[in-house]
Coordinates of C-alpha atoms and ligand atoms in Angstrom, one line a residue:
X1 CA 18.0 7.1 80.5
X2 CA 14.1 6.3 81.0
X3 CA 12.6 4.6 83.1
X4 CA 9.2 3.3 82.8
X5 CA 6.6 3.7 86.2
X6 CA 5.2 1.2 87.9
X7 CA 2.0 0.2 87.5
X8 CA 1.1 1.1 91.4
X9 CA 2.9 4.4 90.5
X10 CA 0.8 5.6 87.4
X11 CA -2.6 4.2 89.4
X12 CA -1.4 6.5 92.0
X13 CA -1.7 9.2 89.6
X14 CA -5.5 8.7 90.0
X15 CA -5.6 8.4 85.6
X16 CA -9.1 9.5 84.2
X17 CA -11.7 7.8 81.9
X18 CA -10.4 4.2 82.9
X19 CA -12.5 1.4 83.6
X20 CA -13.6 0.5 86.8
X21 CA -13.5 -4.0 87.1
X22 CA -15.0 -5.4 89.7
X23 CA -12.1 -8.1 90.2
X24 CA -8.5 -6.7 91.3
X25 CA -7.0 -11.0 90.9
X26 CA -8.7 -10.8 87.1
X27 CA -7.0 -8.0 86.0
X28 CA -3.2 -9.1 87.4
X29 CA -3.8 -12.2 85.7
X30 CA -4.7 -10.7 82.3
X31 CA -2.3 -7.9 82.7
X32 CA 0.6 -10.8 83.1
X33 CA -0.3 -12.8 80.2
X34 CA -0.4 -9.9 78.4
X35 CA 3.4 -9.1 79.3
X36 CA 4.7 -12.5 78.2
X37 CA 2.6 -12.0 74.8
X38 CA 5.1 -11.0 71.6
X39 CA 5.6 -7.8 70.6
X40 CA 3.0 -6.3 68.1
X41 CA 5.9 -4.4 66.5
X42 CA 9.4 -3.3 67.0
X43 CA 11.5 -0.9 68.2
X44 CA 13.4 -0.1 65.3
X45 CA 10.1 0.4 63.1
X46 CA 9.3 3.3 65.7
X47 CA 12.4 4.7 65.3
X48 CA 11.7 4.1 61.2
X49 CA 8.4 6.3 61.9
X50 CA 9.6 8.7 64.1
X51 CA 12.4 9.5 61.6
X52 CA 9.7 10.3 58.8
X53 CA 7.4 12.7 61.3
X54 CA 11.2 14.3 61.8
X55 CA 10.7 15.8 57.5
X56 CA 6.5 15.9 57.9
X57 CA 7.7 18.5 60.7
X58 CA 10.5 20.5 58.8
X59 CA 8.4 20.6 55.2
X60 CA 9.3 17.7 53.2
X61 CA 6.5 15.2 54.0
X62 CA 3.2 15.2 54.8
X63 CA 0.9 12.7 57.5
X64 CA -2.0 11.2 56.4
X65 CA -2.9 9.8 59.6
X66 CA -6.9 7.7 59.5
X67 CA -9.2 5.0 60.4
X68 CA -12.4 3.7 62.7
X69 CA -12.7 6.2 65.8
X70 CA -13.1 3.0 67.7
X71 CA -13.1 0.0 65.8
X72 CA -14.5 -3.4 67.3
X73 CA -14.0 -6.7 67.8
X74 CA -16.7 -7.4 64.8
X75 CA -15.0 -5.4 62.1
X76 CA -12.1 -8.1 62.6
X77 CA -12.8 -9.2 59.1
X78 CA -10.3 -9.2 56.1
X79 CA -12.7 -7.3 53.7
X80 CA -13.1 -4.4 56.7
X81 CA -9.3 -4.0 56.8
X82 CA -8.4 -4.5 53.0
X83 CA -11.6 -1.7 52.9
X84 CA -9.6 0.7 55.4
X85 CA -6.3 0.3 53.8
X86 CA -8.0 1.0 50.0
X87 CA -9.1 4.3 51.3
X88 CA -6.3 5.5 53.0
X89 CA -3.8 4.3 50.0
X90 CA -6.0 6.3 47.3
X91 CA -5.6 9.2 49.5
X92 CA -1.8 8.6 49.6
X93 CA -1.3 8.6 46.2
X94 CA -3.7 11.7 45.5
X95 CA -1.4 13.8 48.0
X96 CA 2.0 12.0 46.6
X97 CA 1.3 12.6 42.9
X98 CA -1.0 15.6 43.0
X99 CA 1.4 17.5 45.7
X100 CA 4.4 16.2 45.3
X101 CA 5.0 15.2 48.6
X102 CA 5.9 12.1 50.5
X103 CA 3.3 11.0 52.1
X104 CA 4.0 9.5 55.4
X105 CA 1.1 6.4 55.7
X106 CA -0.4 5.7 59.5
X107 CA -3.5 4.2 60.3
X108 CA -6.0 4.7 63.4
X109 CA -5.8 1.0 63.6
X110 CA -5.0 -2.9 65.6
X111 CA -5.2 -1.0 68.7
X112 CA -7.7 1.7 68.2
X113 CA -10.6 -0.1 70.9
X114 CA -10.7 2.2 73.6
X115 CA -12.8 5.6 74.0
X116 CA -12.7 8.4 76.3
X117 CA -16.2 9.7 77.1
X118 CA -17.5 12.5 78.1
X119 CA -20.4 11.2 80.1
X120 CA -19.9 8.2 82.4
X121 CA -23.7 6.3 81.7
X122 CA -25.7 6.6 79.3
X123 CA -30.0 6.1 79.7
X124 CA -32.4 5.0 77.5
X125 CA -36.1 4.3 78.3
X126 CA -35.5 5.2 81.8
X127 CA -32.8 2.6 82.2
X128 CA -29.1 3.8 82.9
X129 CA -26.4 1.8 82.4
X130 CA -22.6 2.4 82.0
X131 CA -21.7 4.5 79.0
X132 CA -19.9 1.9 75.9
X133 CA -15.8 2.9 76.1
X134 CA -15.0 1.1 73.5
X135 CA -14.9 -2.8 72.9
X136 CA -11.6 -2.5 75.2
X137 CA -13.6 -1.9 77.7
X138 CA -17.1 -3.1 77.7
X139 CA -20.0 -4.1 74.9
X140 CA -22.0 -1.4 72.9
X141 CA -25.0 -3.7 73.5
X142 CA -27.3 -1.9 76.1
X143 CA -27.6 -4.6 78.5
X144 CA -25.9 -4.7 82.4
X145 CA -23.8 -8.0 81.4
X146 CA -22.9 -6.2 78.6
X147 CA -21.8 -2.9 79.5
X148 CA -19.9 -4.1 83.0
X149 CA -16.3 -3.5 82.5
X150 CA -14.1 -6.5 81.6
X151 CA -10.6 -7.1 81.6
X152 CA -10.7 -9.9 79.4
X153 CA -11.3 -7.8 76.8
X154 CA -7.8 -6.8 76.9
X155 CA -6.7 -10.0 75.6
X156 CA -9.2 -10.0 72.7
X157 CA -7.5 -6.5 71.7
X158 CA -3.8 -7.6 71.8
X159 CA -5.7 -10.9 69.9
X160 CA -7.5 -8.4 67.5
X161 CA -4.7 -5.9 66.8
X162 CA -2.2 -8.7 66.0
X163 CA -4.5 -10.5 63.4
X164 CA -5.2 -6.7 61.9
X165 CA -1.3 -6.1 61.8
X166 CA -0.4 -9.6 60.2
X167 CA -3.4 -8.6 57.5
X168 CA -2.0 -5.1 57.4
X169 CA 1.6 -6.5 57.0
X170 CA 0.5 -9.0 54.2
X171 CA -1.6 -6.6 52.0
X172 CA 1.0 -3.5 52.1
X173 CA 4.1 -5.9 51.9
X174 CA 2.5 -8.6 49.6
X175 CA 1.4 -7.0 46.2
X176 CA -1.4 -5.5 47.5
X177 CA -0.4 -1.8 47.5
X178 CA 1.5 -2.2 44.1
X179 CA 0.8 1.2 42.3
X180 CA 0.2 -0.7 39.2
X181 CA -3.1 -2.5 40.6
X182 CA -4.2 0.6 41.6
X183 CA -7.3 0.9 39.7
X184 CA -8.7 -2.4 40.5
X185 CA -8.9 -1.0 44.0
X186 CA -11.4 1.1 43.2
X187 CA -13.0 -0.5 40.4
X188 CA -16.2 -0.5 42.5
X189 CA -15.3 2.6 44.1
X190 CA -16.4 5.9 44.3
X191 CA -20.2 6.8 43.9
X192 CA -19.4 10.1 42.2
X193 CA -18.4 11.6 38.4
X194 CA -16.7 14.7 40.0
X195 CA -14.3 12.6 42.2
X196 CA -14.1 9.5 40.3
X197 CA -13.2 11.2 36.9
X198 CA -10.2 13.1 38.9
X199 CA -8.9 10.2 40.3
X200 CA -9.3 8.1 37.3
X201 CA -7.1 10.7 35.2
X202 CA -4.7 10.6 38.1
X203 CA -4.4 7.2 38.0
X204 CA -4.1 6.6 34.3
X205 CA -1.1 9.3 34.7
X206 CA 0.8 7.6 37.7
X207 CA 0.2 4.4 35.3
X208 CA 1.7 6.0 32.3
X209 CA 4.5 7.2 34.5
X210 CA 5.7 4.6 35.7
X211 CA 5.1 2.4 32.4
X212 CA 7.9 5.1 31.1
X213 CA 9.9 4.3 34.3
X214 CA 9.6 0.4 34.0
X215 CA 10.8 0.7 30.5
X216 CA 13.7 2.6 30.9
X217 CA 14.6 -0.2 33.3
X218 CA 13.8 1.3 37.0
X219 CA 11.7 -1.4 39.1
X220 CA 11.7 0.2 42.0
X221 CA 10.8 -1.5 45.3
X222 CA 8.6 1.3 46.3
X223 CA 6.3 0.9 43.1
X224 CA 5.0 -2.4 45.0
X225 CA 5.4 -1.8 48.6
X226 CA 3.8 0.4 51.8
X227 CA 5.3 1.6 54.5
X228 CA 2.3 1.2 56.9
X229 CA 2.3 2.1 60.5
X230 CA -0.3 1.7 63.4
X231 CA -1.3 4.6 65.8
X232 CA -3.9 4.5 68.7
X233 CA -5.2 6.4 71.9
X234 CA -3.1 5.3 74.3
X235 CA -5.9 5.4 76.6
X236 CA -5.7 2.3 79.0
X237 CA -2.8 2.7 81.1
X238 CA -2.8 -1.1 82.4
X239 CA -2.9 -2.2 78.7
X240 CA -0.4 0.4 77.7
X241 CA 1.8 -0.5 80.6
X242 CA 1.6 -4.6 79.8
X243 CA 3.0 -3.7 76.3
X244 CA 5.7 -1.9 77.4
X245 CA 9.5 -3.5 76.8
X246 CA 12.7 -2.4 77.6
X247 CA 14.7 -3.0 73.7
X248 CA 17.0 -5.6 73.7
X249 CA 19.3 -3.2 71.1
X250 CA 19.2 0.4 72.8
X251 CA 18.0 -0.7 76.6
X252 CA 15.4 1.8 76.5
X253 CA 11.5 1.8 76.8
X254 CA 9.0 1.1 73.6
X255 CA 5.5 0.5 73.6
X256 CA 5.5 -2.7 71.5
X257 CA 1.0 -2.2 71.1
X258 CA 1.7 0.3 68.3
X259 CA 4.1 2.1 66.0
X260 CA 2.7 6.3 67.5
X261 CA 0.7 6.8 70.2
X262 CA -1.3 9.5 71.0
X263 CA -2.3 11.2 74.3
X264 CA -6.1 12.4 73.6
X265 CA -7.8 15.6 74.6
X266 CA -9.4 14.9 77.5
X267 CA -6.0 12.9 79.0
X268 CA -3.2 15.3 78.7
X269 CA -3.1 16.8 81.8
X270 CA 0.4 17.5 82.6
X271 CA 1.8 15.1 85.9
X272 CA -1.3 13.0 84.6
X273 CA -0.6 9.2 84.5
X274 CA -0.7 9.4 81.0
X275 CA 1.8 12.3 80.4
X276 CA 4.1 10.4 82.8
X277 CA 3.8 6.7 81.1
X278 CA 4.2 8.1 77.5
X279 CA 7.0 10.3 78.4
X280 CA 9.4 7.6 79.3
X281 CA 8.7 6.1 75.9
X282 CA 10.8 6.0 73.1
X283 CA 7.9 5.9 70.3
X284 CA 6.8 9.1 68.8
X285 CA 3.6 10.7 69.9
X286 CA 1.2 12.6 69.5
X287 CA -0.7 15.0 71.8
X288 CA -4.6 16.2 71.0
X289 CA -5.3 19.9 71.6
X290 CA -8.7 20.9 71.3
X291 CA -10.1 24.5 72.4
X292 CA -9.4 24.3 76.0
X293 CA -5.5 24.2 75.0
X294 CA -3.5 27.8 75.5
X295 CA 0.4 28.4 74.9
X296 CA 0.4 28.1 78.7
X297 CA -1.2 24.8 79.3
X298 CA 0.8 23.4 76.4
X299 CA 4.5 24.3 76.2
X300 CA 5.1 22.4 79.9
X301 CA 3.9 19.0 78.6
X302 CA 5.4 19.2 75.2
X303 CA 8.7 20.0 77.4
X304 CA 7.8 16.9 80.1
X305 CA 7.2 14.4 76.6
X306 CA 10.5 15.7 74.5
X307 CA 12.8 17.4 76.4
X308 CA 15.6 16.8 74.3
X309 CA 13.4 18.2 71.4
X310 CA 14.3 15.0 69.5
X311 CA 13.6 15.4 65.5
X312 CA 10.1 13.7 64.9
X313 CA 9.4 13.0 68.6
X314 CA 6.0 15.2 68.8
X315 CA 3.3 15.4 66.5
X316 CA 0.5 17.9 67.8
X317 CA -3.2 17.2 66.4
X318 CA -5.1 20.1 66.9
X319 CA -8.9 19.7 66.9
X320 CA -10.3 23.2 67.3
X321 CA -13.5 23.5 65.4
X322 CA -14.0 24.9 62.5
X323 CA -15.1 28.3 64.0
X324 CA -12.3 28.1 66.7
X325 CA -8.8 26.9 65.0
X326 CA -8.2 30.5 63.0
X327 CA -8.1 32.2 66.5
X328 CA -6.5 29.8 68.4
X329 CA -4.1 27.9 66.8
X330 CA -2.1 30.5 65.6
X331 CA -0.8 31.6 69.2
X332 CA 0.3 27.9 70.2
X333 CA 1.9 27.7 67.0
X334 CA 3.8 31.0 67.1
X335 CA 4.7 29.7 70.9
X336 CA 6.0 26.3 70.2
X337 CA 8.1 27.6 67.5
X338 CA 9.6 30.5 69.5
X339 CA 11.0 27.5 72.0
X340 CA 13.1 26.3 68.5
X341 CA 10.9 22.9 69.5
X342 CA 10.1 21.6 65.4
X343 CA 7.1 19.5 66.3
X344 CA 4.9 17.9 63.4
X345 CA 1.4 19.9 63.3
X346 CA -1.5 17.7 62.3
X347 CA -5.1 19.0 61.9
X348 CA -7.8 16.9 63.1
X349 CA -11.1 18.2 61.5
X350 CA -13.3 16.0 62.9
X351 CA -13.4 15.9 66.5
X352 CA -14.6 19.6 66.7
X353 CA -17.1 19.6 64.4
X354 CA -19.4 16.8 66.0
X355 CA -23.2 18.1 66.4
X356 CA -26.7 15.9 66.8
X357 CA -28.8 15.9 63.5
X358 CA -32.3 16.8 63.9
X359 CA -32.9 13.2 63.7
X360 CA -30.8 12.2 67.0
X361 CA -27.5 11.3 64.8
X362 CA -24.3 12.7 65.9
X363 CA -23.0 13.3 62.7
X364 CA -20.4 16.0 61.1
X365 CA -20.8 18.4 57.8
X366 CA -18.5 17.9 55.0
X367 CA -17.9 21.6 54.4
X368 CA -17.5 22.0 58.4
X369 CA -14.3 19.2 57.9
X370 CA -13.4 21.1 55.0
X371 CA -13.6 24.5 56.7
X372 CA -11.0 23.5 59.7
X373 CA -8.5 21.9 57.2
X374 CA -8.9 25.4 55.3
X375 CA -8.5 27.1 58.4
X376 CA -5.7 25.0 59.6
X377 CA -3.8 25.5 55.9
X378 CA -4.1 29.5 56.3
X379 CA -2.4 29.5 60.1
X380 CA 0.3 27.7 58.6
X381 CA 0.4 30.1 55.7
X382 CA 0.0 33.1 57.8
X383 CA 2.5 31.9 60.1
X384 CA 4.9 30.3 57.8
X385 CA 5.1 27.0 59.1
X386 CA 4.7 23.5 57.7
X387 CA 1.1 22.1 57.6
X388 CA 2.4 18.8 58.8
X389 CA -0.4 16.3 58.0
X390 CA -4.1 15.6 58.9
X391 CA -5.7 13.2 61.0
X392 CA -9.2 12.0 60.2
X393 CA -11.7 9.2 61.2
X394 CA -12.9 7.3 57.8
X395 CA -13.6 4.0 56.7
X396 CA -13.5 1.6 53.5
X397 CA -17.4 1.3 53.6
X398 CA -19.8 3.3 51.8
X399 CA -21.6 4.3 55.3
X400 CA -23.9 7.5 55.8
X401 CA -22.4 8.9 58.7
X402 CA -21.5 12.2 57.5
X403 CA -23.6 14.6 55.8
X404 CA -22.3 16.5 53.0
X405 CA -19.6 16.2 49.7
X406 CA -19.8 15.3 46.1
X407 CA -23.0 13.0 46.7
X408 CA -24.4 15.4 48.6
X409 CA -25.6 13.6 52.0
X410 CA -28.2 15.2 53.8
X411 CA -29.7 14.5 57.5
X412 CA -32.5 12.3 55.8
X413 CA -29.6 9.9 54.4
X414 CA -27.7 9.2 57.9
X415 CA -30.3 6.4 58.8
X416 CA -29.4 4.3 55.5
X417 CA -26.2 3.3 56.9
X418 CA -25.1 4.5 59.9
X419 CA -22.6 1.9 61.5
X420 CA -19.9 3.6 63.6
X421 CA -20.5 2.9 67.6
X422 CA -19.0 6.1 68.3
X423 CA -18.0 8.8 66.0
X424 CA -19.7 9.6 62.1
X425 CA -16.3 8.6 59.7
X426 CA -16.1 10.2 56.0
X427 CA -17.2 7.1 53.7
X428 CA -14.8 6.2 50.8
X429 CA -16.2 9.1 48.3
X430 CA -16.1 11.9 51.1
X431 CA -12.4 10.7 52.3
X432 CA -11.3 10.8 48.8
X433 CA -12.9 14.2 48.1
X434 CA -10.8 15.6 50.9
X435 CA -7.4 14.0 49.9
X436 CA -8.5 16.0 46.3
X437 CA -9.1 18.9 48.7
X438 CA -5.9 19.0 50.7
X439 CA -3.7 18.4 47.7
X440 CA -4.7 21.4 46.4
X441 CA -3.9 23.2 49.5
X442 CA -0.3 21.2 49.6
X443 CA 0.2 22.0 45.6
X444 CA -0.2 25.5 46.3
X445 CA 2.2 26.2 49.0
X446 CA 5.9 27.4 48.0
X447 CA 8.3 25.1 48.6
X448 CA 12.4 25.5 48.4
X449 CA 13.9 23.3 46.5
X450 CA 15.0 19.7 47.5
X451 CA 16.9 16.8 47.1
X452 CA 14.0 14.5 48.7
X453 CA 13.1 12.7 45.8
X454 CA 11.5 9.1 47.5
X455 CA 8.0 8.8 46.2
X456 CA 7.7 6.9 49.3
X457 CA 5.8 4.2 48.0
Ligands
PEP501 C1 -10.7 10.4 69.1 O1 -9.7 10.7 68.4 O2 -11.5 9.6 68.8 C2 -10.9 11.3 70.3 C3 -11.6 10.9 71.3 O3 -10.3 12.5 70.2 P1 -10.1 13.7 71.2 O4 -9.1 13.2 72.2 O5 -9.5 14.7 70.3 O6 -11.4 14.1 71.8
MN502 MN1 -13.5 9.9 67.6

């Protein structure tokens, strides 16, 4: 049976990268609003998402977890959010169709407002001021009223991510994501003949498809609708703590904030406050591992967070580098596995392969993103184990945030449109180009036989 912490006990903890208010009466009051506020989602939709992870972690599904690294309080506009959702749907359906492969949809999204960072101020001109942690926490403008840490903020997030999940629950629900309206998604869409001209031949094939299924009389439900979950950093342990509810059906913790939550890189530490709130939670999550993570350092949390190595529990995102993951994935791969523990292994090839452009952009190569995921497809193949999805910060826009791909970016570009407050995101063209990518990987791996025949859409 679990039992969620107090607050007083996880503060105890001494939790890193949290904000620091100036008013201890501010914060209880937000903090019990936010308690009697409704659920942002249910229990048993968890449960719905932690069963899929279950076959993205045994081979017969794949993650295709993206969105804003931080998205903000301005972005809360229906033509952002429709944008996000095009994106990450056209990737679906290139891994579903061109690999074969259920694809199991979650967004970094309506609770994705809070950033670790690895510098507490920041100083321009000669001025330092507290570093921006996200519009959680404080405001990216560079001003001492704006970056001063305010719990009201927490408020505008439950506010934001509930209006982003109603939008989210309308568009995937609602006709939007019927498969037959596919290509008016991306009527104005991508910038280049190499990617457009594959995705417009896999389209007209899906279309033809499932003209030949209509008319021989199957309409299925999954030709119109999404199954669409959220996923964040569960960073801010009093905001993670407010939206934590004991379920009225099993009597047992959920965070109600989001469908998966992960524990980032730099917040993992076992005993941690973070470790210790997320383990007593009965929604799956997932656990970042960049370089400084070892077999050693590893296996004990995984242990602490799934104990009863519950089917879809874990999903592990590695974010190595792509110089780094071919040497040290493989040996917490090969140790995890030796515990029997069937976690779902998730390659983040962003977050390692972050580096200033000569003109003071922090910015990230195509072929760098498409190095790790290479890297990340040949442990799995060298090992023999299930490349369990990837995990990558993108948007709907056409933004010049990361160099390289099909339209060939270079550093000259970034300026043009560079709108992300934290870190560069793969515009439409580049995040479709790597869905092309990875489905070629997926296509090409050996696969036994199944009875999974959802399309899962
Ligand atoms: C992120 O996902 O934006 C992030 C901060 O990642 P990591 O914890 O891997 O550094
Ligand atoms: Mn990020």
């Amino acid at each position: 049976m679990k039992t969620v912490p107090s607050l007083e006990t996880l503060r105890a903890l001494r939790p890193v990268q949290q904000p620091t208010y100036d008013s201890q009466g501010q914060v209880d009051e937000v903090l019990a609003q936010l308690r009697s506020r409704p659920p942002l989602v249910f229990a048993g939709e968890c449960d719905a998402l932690k069963s899929k992870i279950a076959e993205a972690s045994v081979g017969r599904a794949f993650v295709l977890q993206g969105g804003d690294c931080a998205e903000t309080f301005d972005s809360l506009t229906a033509s952002s959010i429709r944008g996000r959702l095009r994106v990450l749907l056209s990737m679906a359906i290139v891994l579903t169709y061109a690999a074969e492969v259920p694809v199991v949809k979650i967004g970094r999204i309506a609770g994705q407002f809070a950033k670790p960072r690895s510098a507490e101020s920041e100083t321009r001109d000669g001025v330092t001021l507290p570093a921006y942690r996200g519009d959680a926490v404080n405001g990216f403008e560079f001003t001492e009223d704006s970056r001063r840490h305010d719990p009201g903020r927490l408020l505008q997030v439950y506010n934001a991510s509930a209006a982003t999940l109603n939008l989210v629950r309308a568009f995937t629900k609602g006709g939007f994501a019927d498969l037959r309206s596919m290509h008016s998604w991306n009527s104005d869409f991508v910038r280049t003949a190499q990617v457009s001209k594959r995705y417009e031949q896999l389209t007209g094939e899906i279309n033809r498809a499932l003209a030949f299924m209509i008319a021989c009389g199957v309409d299925d439900e999954s030709f119109r609708t999404v199954d669409f979950f959220a996923s964040h950093e569960a960073l801010l342990i009093d905001y993670e703590h407010s939206l934590t509810r004991i379920d009225s059906r099993t009597d047992t913790p959920y965070n109600v904030g989001g469908h998966l939550l992960w524990i980032g890189d730099r917040t993992r530490q076992q005993g941690g406050a973070h470790v210790e709130l997320l383990k007593n939670l009965r929604n799956p999550i997932g656990i970042k591992i960049g370089p400084g993570a070892t077999p050693e350092n590893i296996l004990p949390v995984l242990d602490d967070l799934d104990p009863d190595q519950e089917p879809g529990r874990l999903t592990v995102i590695s974010r190595m580098g792509k110089s780094k993951i071919r040497d040290l994935l493989p040996p917490i791969v090969e140790a995890v596995e030796s515990t029997g523990r069937k976690v779902c292994w998730i390659c983040d090839p962003m977050h390692g392969n972050t580096f200033s452009s000569a003109t003071g952009y922090k910015t990230r190569s195509f072929s760098d993103v498409a190095d790790e995921v290479n890297g990340f497809f040949d442990v799995h193949a060298t090992l023999g184990t299930w490349p369990g999805g990837i995990h990558i910060e993108l948007t709907g826009d056409d933004v010049t945030e990361c160099v390289g791909g099909a339209t060939r970016l270079v550093e000259a570009d970034l300026s043009h449109r560079y709108e992300t407050l934290c870190d560069p995101r793969l515009n439409r063209t580049q995040s479709l180009e790597l869905a092309f990518l990875v489905a070629d990987r997926l296509s090409g791996i050996e696969r036994p036989a199944t009875d999974f025949v959802s399309m899962d859409f």
